[in-house]
Structure formats: C-alpha cells, structure tokens
Coordinates of C-alpha atoms and ligand atoms in Angstrom, one line a residue:
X1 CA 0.0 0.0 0.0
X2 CA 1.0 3.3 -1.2
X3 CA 0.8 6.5 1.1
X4 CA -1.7 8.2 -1.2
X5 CA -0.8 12.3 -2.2
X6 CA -4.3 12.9 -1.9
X7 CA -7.0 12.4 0.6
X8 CA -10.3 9.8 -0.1
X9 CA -13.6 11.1 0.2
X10 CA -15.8 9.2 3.5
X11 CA -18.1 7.7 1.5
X12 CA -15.5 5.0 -0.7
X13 CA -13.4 5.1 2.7
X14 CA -16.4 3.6 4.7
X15 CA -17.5 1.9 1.8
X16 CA -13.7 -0.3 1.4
X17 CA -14.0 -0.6 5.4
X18 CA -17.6 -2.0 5.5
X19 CA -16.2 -4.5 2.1
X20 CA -13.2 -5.4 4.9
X21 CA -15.4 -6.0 7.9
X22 CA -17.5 -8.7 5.9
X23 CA -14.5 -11.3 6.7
X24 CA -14.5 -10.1 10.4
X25 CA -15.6 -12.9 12.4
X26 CA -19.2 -12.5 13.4
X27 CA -20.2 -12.2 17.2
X28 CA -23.5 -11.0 16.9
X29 CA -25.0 -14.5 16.4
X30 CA -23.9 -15.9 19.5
X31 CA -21.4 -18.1 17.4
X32 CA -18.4 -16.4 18.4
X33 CA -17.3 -18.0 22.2
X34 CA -14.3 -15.6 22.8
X35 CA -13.0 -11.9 22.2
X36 CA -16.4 -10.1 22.6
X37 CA -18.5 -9.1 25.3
X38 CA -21.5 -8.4 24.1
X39 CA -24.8 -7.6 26.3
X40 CA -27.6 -5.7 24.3
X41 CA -27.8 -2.4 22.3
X42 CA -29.4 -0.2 24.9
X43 CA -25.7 -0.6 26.6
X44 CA -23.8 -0.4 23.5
X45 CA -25.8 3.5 22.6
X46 CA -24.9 4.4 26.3
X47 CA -20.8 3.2 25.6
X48 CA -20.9 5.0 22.0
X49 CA -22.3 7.7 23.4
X50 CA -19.8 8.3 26.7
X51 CA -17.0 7.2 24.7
X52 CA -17.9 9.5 22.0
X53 CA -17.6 12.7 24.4
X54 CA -14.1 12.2 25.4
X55 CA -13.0 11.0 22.0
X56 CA -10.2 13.6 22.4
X57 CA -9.5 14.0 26.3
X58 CA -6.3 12.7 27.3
X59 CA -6.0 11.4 30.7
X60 CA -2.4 12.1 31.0
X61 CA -2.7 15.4 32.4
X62 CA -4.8 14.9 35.7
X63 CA -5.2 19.0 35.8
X64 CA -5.8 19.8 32.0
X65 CA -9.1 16.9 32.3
X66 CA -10.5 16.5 35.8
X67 CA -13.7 14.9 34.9
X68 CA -11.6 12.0 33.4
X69 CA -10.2 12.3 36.9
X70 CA -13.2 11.9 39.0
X71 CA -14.4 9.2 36.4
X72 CA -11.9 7.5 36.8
X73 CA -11.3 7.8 40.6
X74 CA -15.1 7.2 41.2
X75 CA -14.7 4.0 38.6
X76 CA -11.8 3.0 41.3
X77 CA -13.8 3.9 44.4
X78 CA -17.1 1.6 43.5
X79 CA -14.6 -1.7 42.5
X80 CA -13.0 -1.3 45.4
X81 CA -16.2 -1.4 47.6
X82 CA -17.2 -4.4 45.8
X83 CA -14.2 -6.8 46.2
X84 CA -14.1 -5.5 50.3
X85 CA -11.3 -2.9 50.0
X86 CA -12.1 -0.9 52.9
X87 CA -7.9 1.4 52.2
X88 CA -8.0 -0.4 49.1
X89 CA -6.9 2.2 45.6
X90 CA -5.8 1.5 42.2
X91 CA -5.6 2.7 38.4
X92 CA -7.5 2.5 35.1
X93 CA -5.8 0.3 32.1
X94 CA -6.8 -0.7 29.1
X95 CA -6.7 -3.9 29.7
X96 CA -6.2 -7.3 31.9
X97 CA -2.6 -7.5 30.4
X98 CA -1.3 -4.0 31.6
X99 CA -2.9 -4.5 35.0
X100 CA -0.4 -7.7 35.4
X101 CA 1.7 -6.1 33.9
X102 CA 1.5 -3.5 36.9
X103 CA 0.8 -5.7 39.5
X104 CA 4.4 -7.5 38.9
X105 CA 6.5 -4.3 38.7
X106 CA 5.0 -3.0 41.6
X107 CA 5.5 -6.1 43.4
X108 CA 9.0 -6.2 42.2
X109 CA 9.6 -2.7 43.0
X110 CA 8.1 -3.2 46.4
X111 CA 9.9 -6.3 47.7
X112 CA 13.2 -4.1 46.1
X113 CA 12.4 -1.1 48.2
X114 CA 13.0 -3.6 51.1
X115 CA 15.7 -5.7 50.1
X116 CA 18.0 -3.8 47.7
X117 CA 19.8 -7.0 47.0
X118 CA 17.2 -9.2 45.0
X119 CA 18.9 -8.6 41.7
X120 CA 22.0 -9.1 43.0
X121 CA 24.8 -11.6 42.0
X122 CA 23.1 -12.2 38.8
X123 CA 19.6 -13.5 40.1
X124 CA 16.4 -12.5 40.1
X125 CA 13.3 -11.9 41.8
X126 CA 11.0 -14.9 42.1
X127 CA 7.0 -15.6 41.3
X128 CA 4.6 -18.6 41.5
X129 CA 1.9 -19.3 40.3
X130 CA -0.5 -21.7 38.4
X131 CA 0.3 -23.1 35.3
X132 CA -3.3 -22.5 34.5
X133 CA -2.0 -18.5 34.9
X134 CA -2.5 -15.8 32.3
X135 CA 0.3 -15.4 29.6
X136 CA 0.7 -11.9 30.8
X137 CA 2.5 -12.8 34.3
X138 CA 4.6 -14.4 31.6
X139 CA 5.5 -11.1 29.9
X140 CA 5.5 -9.4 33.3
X141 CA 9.1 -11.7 34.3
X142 CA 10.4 -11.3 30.4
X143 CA 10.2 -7.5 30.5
X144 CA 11.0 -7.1 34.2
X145 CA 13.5 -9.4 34.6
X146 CA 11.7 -12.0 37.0
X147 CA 12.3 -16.1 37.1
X148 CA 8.9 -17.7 37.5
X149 CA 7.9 -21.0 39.1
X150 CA 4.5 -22.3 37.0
X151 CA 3.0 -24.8 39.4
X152 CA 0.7 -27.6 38.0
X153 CA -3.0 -27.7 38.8
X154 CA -4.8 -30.8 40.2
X155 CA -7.6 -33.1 38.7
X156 CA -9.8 -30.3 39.9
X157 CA -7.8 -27.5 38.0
X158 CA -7.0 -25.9 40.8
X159 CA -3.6 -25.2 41.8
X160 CA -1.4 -27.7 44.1
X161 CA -0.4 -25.1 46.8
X162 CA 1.3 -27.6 49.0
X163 CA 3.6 -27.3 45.5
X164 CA 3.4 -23.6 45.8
X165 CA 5.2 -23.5 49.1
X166 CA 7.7 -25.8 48.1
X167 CA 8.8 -23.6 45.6
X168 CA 9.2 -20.5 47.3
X169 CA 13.0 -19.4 47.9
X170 CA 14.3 -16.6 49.3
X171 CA 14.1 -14.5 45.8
X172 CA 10.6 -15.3 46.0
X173 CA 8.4 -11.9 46.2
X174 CA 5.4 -12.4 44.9
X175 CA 2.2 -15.4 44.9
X176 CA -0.2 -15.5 42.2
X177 CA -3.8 -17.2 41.7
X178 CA -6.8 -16.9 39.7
X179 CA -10.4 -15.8 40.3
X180 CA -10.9 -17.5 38.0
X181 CA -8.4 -18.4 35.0
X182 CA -9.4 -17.9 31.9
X183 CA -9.1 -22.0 30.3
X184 CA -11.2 -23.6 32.5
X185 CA -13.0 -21.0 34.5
X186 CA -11.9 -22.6 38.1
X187 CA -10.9 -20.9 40.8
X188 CA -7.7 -21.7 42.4
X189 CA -7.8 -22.2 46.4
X190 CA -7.4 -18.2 47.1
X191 CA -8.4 -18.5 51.0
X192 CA -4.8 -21.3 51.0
X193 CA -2.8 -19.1 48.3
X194 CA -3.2 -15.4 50.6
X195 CA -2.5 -17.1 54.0
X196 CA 0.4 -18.7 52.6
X197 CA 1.9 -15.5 51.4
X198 CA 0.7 -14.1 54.4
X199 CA 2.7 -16.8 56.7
X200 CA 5.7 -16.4 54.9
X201 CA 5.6 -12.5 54.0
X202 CA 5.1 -12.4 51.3
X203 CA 2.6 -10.3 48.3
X204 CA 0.0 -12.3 46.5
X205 CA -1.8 -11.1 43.8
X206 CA -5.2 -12.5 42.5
X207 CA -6.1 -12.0 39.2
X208 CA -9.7 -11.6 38.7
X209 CA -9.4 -9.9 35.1
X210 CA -12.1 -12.5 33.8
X211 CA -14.1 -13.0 37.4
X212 CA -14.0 -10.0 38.7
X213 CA -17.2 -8.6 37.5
X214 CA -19.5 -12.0 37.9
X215 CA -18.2 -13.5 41.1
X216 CA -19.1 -10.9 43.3
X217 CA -22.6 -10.8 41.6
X218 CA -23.1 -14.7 41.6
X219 CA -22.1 -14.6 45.2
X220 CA -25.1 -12.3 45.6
X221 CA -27.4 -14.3 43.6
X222 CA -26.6 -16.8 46.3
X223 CA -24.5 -19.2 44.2
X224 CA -21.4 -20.6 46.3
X225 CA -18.7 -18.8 45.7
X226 CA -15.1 -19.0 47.5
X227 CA -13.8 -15.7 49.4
X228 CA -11.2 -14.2 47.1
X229 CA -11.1 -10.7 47.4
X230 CA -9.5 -7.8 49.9
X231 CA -11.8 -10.2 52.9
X232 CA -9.0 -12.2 53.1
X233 CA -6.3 -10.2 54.7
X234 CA -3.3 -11.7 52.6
X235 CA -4.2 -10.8 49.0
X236 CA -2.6 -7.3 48.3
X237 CA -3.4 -6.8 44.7
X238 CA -6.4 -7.6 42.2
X239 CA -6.4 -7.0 38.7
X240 CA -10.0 -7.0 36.8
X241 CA -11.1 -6.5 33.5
X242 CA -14.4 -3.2 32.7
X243 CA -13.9 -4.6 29.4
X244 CA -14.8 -8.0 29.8
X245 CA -17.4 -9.1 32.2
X246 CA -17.9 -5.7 33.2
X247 CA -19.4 -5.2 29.3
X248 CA -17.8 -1.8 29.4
X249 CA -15.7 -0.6 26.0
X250 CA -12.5 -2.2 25.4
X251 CA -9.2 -0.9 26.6
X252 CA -10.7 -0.7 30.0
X253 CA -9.2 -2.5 33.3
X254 CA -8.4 -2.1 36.6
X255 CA -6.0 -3.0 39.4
X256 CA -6.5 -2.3 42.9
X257 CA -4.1 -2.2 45.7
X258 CA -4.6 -3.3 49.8
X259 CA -3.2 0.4 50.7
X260 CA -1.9 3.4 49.1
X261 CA 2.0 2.5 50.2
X262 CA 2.4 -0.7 47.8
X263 CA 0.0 1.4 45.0
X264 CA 3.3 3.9 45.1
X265 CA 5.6 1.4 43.3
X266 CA 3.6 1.2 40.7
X267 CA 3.8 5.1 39.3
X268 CA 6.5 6.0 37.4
X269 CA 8.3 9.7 37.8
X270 CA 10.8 11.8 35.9
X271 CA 12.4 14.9 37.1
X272 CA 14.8 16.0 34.3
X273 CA 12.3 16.0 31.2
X274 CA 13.0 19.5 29.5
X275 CA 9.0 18.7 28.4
X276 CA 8.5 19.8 32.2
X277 CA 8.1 17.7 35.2
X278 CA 6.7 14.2 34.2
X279 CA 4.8 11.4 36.1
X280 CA 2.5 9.2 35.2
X281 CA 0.8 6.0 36.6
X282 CA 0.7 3.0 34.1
X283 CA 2.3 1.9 31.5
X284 CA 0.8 4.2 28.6
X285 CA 1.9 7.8 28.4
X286 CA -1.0 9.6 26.5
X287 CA -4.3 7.9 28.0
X288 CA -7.3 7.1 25.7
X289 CA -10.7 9.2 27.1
X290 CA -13.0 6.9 25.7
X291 CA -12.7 4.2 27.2
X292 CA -12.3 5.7 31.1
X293 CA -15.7 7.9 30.3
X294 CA -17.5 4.5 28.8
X295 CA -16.5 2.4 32.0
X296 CA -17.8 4.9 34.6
X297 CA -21.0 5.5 32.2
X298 CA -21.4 1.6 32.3
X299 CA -21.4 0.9 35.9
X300 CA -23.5 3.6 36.7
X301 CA -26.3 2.8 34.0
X302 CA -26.2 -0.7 34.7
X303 CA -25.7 -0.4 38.8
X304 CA -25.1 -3.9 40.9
X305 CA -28.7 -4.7 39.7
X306 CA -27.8 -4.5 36.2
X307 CA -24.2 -6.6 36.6
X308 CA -26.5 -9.3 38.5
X309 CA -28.9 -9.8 36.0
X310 CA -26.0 -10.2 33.5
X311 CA -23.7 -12.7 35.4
X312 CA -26.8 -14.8 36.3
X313 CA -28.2 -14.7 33.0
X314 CA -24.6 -15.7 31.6
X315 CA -24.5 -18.0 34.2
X316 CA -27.5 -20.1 33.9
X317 CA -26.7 -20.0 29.9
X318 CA -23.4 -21.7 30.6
X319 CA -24.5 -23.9 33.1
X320 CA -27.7 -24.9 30.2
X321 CA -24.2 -25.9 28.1
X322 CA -22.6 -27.5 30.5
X323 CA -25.7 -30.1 31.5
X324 CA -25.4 -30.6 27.7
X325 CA -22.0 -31.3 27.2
X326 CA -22.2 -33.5 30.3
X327 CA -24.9 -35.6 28.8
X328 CA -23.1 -36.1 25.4
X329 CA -21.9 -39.3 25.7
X330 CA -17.6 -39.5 25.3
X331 CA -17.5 -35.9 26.5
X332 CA -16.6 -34.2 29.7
X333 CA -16.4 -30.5 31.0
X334 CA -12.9 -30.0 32.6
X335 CA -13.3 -28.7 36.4
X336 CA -15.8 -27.0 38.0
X337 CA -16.0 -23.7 36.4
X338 CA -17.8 -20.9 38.7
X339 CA -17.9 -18.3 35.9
X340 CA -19.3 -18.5 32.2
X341 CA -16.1 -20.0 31.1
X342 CA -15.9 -23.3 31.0
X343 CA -13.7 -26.1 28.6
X344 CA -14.4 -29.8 27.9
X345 CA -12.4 -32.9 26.4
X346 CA -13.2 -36.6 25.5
X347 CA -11.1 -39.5 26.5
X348 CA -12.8 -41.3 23.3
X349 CA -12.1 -38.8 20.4
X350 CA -9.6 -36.3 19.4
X351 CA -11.3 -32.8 20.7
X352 CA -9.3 -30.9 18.7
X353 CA -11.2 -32.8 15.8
X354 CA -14.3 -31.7 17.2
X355 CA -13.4 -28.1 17.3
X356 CA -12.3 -28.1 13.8
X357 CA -16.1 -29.7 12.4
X358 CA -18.0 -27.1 14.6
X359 CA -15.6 -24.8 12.2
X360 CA -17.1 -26.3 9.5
X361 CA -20.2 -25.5 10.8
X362 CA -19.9 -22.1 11.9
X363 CA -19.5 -22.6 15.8
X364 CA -15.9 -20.7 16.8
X365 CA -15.1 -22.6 19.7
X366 CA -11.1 -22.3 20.9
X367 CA -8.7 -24.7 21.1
X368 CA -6.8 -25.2 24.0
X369 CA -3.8 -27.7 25.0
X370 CA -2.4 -29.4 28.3
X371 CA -4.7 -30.9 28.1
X372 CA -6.6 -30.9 24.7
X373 CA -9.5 -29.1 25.0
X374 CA -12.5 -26.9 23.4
X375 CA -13.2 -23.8 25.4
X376 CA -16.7 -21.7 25.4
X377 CA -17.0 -17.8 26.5
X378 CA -20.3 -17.3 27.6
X379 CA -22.5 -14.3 27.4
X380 CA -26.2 -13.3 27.6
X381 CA -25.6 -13.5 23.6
X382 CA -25.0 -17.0 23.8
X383 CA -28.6 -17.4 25.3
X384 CA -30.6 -18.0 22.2
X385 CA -28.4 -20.9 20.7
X386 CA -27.9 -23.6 23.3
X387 CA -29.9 -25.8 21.5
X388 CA -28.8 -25.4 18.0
X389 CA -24.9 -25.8 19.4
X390 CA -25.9 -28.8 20.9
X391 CA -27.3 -30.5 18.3
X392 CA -24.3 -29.7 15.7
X393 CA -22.4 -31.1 19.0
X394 CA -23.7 -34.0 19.2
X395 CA -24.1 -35.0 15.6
X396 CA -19.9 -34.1 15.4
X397 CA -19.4 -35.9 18.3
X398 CA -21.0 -39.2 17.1
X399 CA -19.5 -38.5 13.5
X400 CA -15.9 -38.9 15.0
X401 CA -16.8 -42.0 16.7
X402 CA -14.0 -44.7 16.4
X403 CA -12.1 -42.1 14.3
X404 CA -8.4 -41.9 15.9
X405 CA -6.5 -38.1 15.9
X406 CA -6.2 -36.1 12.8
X407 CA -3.6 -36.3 10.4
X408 CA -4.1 -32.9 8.9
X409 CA -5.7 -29.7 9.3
X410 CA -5.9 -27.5 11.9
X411 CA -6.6 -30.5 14.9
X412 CA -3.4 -32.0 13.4
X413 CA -1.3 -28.8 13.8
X414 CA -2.6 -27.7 17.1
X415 CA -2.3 -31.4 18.5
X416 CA 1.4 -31.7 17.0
X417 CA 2.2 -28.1 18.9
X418 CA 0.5 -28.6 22.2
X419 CA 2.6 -32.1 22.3
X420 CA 6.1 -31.6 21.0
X421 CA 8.1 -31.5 23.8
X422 CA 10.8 -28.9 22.0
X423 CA 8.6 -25.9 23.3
X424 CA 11.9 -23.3 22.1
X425 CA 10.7 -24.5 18.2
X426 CA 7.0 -23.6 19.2
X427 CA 8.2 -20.1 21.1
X428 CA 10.3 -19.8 17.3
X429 CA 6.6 -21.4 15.4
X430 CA 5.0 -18.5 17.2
X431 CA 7.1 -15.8 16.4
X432 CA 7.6 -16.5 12.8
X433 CA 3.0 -16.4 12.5
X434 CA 3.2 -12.8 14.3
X435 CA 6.3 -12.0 11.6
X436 CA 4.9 -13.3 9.0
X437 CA 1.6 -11.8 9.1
X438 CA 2.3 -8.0 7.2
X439 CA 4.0 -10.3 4.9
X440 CA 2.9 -9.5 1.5
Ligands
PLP501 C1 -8.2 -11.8 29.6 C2 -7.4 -12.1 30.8 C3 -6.2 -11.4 31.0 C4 -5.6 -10.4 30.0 O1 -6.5 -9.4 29.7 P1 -6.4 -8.6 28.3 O2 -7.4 -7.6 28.4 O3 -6.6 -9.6 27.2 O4 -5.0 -8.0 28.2 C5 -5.6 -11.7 32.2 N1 -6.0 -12.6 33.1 C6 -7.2 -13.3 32.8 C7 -7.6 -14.3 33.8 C8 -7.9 -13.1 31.7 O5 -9.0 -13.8 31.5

C-alpha cells in the first residue's frame, strides 16, 4: 500500500471498510465464544455515546481533564467497595494485560524497596503461580526481569499449593492465583494461596481480570462462591477487567491495591524532562478518554442490579451448556468452572477434531492444550443458541466416533504443537506467525 498524495472522500473510505469487515468474524449470532462481550444495544448506545464525548480527552494530564479524573477515581472507588477494600486504591488500564503487567513491577519494585539486594549476584526476583495463569504474568518476568515458578493444577484444575510453598526461595516476592483463569474458568484455592503469602511475607496477587465482575454478583445471587477478594487479609493486589465481564468498551481494566503504600511502586516519575516535570501512573503515556468515560458511564447505567442480571443470566446459559456437554456421551467438561467460562475434552475422540467440524459448521469454539480441550465464553448472547450448538455437538461428536487423531488440518497442527516436547521450536513457530503476518 502506497501513502496516497491525496485524501479519499468518507463515503468510498467507509465503503472499502464495510467491504473489509464482511471477513470479520461474526459475534453478533452468539457463534463467536471468545473476544467479545457483548450484552444488548441499549448498553452499547450508552458506551458509544460516553466514549464518544471524550474522544479527544487525554488522561495524561490529571489538571488539564479532571472529569476523566473523578471518572476515573469514582470508577476506582465503586470496584474497590465491591471486592471488600475498605484502604483499598488502584488505576484504570486498558486492559487485563497491563494491570499484570503492573501488578508485577510493583511487586518487584516493592519487595526491592526492602531488600535492595534481589537482583544481586546475577539472580532474580521470584513468582509462583499456576500453570493455568494468564500469559501476561509471563511477559511481566520477560520485561522485568523476574524467574517464574508455573505450578501444575490438580484433577480439579486448581492449583497444588502444598507445591506452591515448596517452591518458594528466598528471591521469592510475589504469589499469584486466579479468580478464576481464563481455560477452565476454576478458581484456584485463594483462602490457602493469601494465608500462605501471608505466613511467609510475602505479596499475592489475585487476578480476577475474567471473574472480577461476575463473582461478586453470583455470590449475591446466592451461588457458592469462595472468598477471594481484599476479605481475606493476605491478598494485596487484584487485577479486573471493565472490558470483559464488566461489558464496558475495550481498553478498559483495573487493578486495585490493599493500601496506598504498595499502590506507590507502581507510578512512574521523571524529574529532568526539559517537556517539564513528568509522572505518570501505568504503562501508557497519553491515555485514551473513551474508554475511562465508557466504564464509569457503564457501571452507573447498569448499577449492581444491572451486573446481576447479567452474570446470572450468563450464568445459567453456561450452566444450560454445560448439563449438555455433560450428557453427550464420550464428553466431559474440565473442572468445575464458577464463571461463564468453562472447557471440555473426550477420552474417546480427538477434541481438537471436534473443534475443527464445529468450524465447518460455523461454531468458533477455541482450542486449548495441556490438556486438549475446546473452550466456550459465555454471554447473555449466547442465550438464544444452546440448542442449536448442541445439536451440531452432538451430531460431530457421534461422527468422530471410532475415528483416531487427525492427520491434517488444523486439529493436526494444534495437537502436534500442544505435544512436541521442544517448546523453544513452538516459542520460534509462534514468532515467525506474528512476523509473518504484514508479509505481503
Ligand atoms: C483476559 C485475561 C487477562 C488479560 O486481559 P487482556 O485484556 O486480554 O489483556 C488476564 N487474566 C485473565 C484471567 C484473563 O481472562
């Protein structure tokens, strides 16, 4: 593509955009089960709308825009009542990654603050966590420098924390669990995780990015849910994503601190800029308007009434696929997932076979290894298609019957990756797909 000298009109440039967007995938018809969070239009106008007005503003003056200020502070103030922070404080990100992201460099700026010598003679500060774990603790420790022990779950796909402990070292700064991981949707033992790092002193962090908006509400609707926030006195940090089940636009996240002394690591500070004295929170210098305006606008249109109706409503739609899967004989759902995100296998037929026929049949459903499995996002989108899933489920299912794995295709390429114990040539597989793909 050619920098054009002149300018296109709108019309042919929305035109070539709306051609483009035809091979988008589609997540309006509930056949999508990852990437969007989707729960009705009335929201959507209200998110256009708030998001529109601050197109421009740029949070990264606090004096120049103070109602992105107060939105944002007010956006802090109301998550941190709900997950029981009485001196709990935080920031907006835009997005579950950059709220690990922060969670680890504050950790590791913290436990530094303390003991100067955690870097020294060529070592490194030291995490655990599950292996179940978002990538994004992984990219914490590769940009900050950090060794990481990844602790196997149980049958249960909850963490082993009797593993956890025997991990720790004297590098170790920093304990990590999920409310709830993303794969499976379970909940690692939180209560066990936070007095552990309590015992031994250390900071744990629970990363609620996918739960953090439904748990709170399903506990309400009276469904049994573990303690996992700031009512447990050993978890110091939560990350949670507005822009997933908090349906608010994306690029919208927070993470929350116990107190306002470990919060302190986190910002970032520069005396000498000619530009004038610069500090500034997160990781992003300029900070989108949008989507800080769209999150408060969100929680206070849809209120603890409207986040209830949606995780229940989710909720009962995933537990209406779940009783399903369960009944399809040679299948199984993985765990007992307490959020709409839940994965199943078969110890009959290759999964990843049966991921690759509801392709074929329009159903995107995500493939997941260790073990092989299909994974579902549910939202109140999903509601209207149970049945007709199902049915193509089913009808797959028995069609693969006696079939062994695949030799090709997708199934074949995922299964050969996921098992190939030479994980440096899939780190290298990876890298040459994200290289390769402004290849022309
Ligand atoms: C999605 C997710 C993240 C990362 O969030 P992004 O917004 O994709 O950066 C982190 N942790 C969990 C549990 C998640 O589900």
């Amino acid at each position: 593509m050619k920098f054009a000298q002149t300018g296109t009109a709108p019309e042919q440039l929305f035109q070539e955009m709306t051609e483009l967007q035809k091979n988008d995938a589609n997540w309006r018809d509930g056949k999508l089960f990852s990437l969007v969070y989707y729960m009705d239009d009335k929201l959507r106008d209200v998110l256009l709308r708030a998001h529109e007005m601050f197109f421009y503003a740029n949070g990264l003056s606090p004096t120049a825009f103070p109602s992105l200020r107060r939105f944002e502070t007010e956006v802090l103030q109301m998550v941190a009542e709900l997950f029981h922070g009485e001196t709990a404080v935080g920031s907006m990100t835009t997005g579950g990654s950059e709220s690990v992201l922060m969670a680890v460099k504050t950790a590791r700026d913290f436990s530094l603050a303390k003991n100067p010598t955690l870097f020294a003679d060529g070592r490194r500060p030291h995490v655990v966590l599950p292996t179940t774990a978002h990538p994004a603790f992984a990219k914490a420790a590769d940009y900050f420098g950090l060794e990481q022990s990844w602790i196997e779950v149980g049958a249960d796909f909850r963490v082993n924390v009797a593993a956890m402990e025997a991990a720790i070292n004297e590098r170790t700064i920093l304990l990590v669990g999920s409310a709830t991981n993303y794969p499976h949707g379970t909940m690692d033992p939180i209560e066990d995780i936070a007095a552990l790092a309590q015992r031994r002193g250390l900071l744990c962090h629970v990363d609620a990015c996918l739960g953090g908006f439904c748990l709170p509400f399903l506990e309400k609707a009276g469904r049994p849910i573990p303690k996992w926030d700031f009512r447990l006195p050993g978890v110091t940090s939560i990350s949670a994503d507005l822009h997933k089940y908090g349906y608010s636009a994306r690029g919208a996240s927070t993470v929350l601190y116990r107190d306002r002394a470990l919060r302190r690591h986190q910002f970032f500070s520069y005396p000498n800029y000619p530009g004038g004295l610069y500090g500034s929170p997160t990781m992003t210098g300029s900070r989108a308007g949008g989507p800080i305006a769209a999150a408060w606008a969100a929680m206070k249109y849809l209120g603890r009434d409207g986040y209830e109706r949606a995780a229940t409503q989710a909720m009962a739609t995933a537990d209406r696929f779940r009783a399903a899967i369960e009944a399809t004989p040679g299948l199984r759902v993985l765990g007992d997932p307490l959020v709409p995100s839940l994965s199943f296998t078969s110890d009959s037929i290759d999964i990843l076979q049966v991921c690759d026929a509801m392709h074929e049949r329009g159903w995107e459903v995500q493939r997941q290894q260790r073990p092989p499995s299909a994974h579902l996002l549910i939202t109140p989108n999903h509601a209207g298609q149970v049945e007709a899933f199902v049915q193509d489920l089913r009808a797959v299912t028995k069609s693969l019957e006696g079939t062994g794995p695949a030799d090709s295709g997708a199934a074949a390429m995922y299964g050969m990756l996921g098992a190939t114990p030479d994980r440096g040539a899939v780190k290298d597989f990876i890298l040459d797909f994200l290289d390769g793909l402004d290849a022309v």
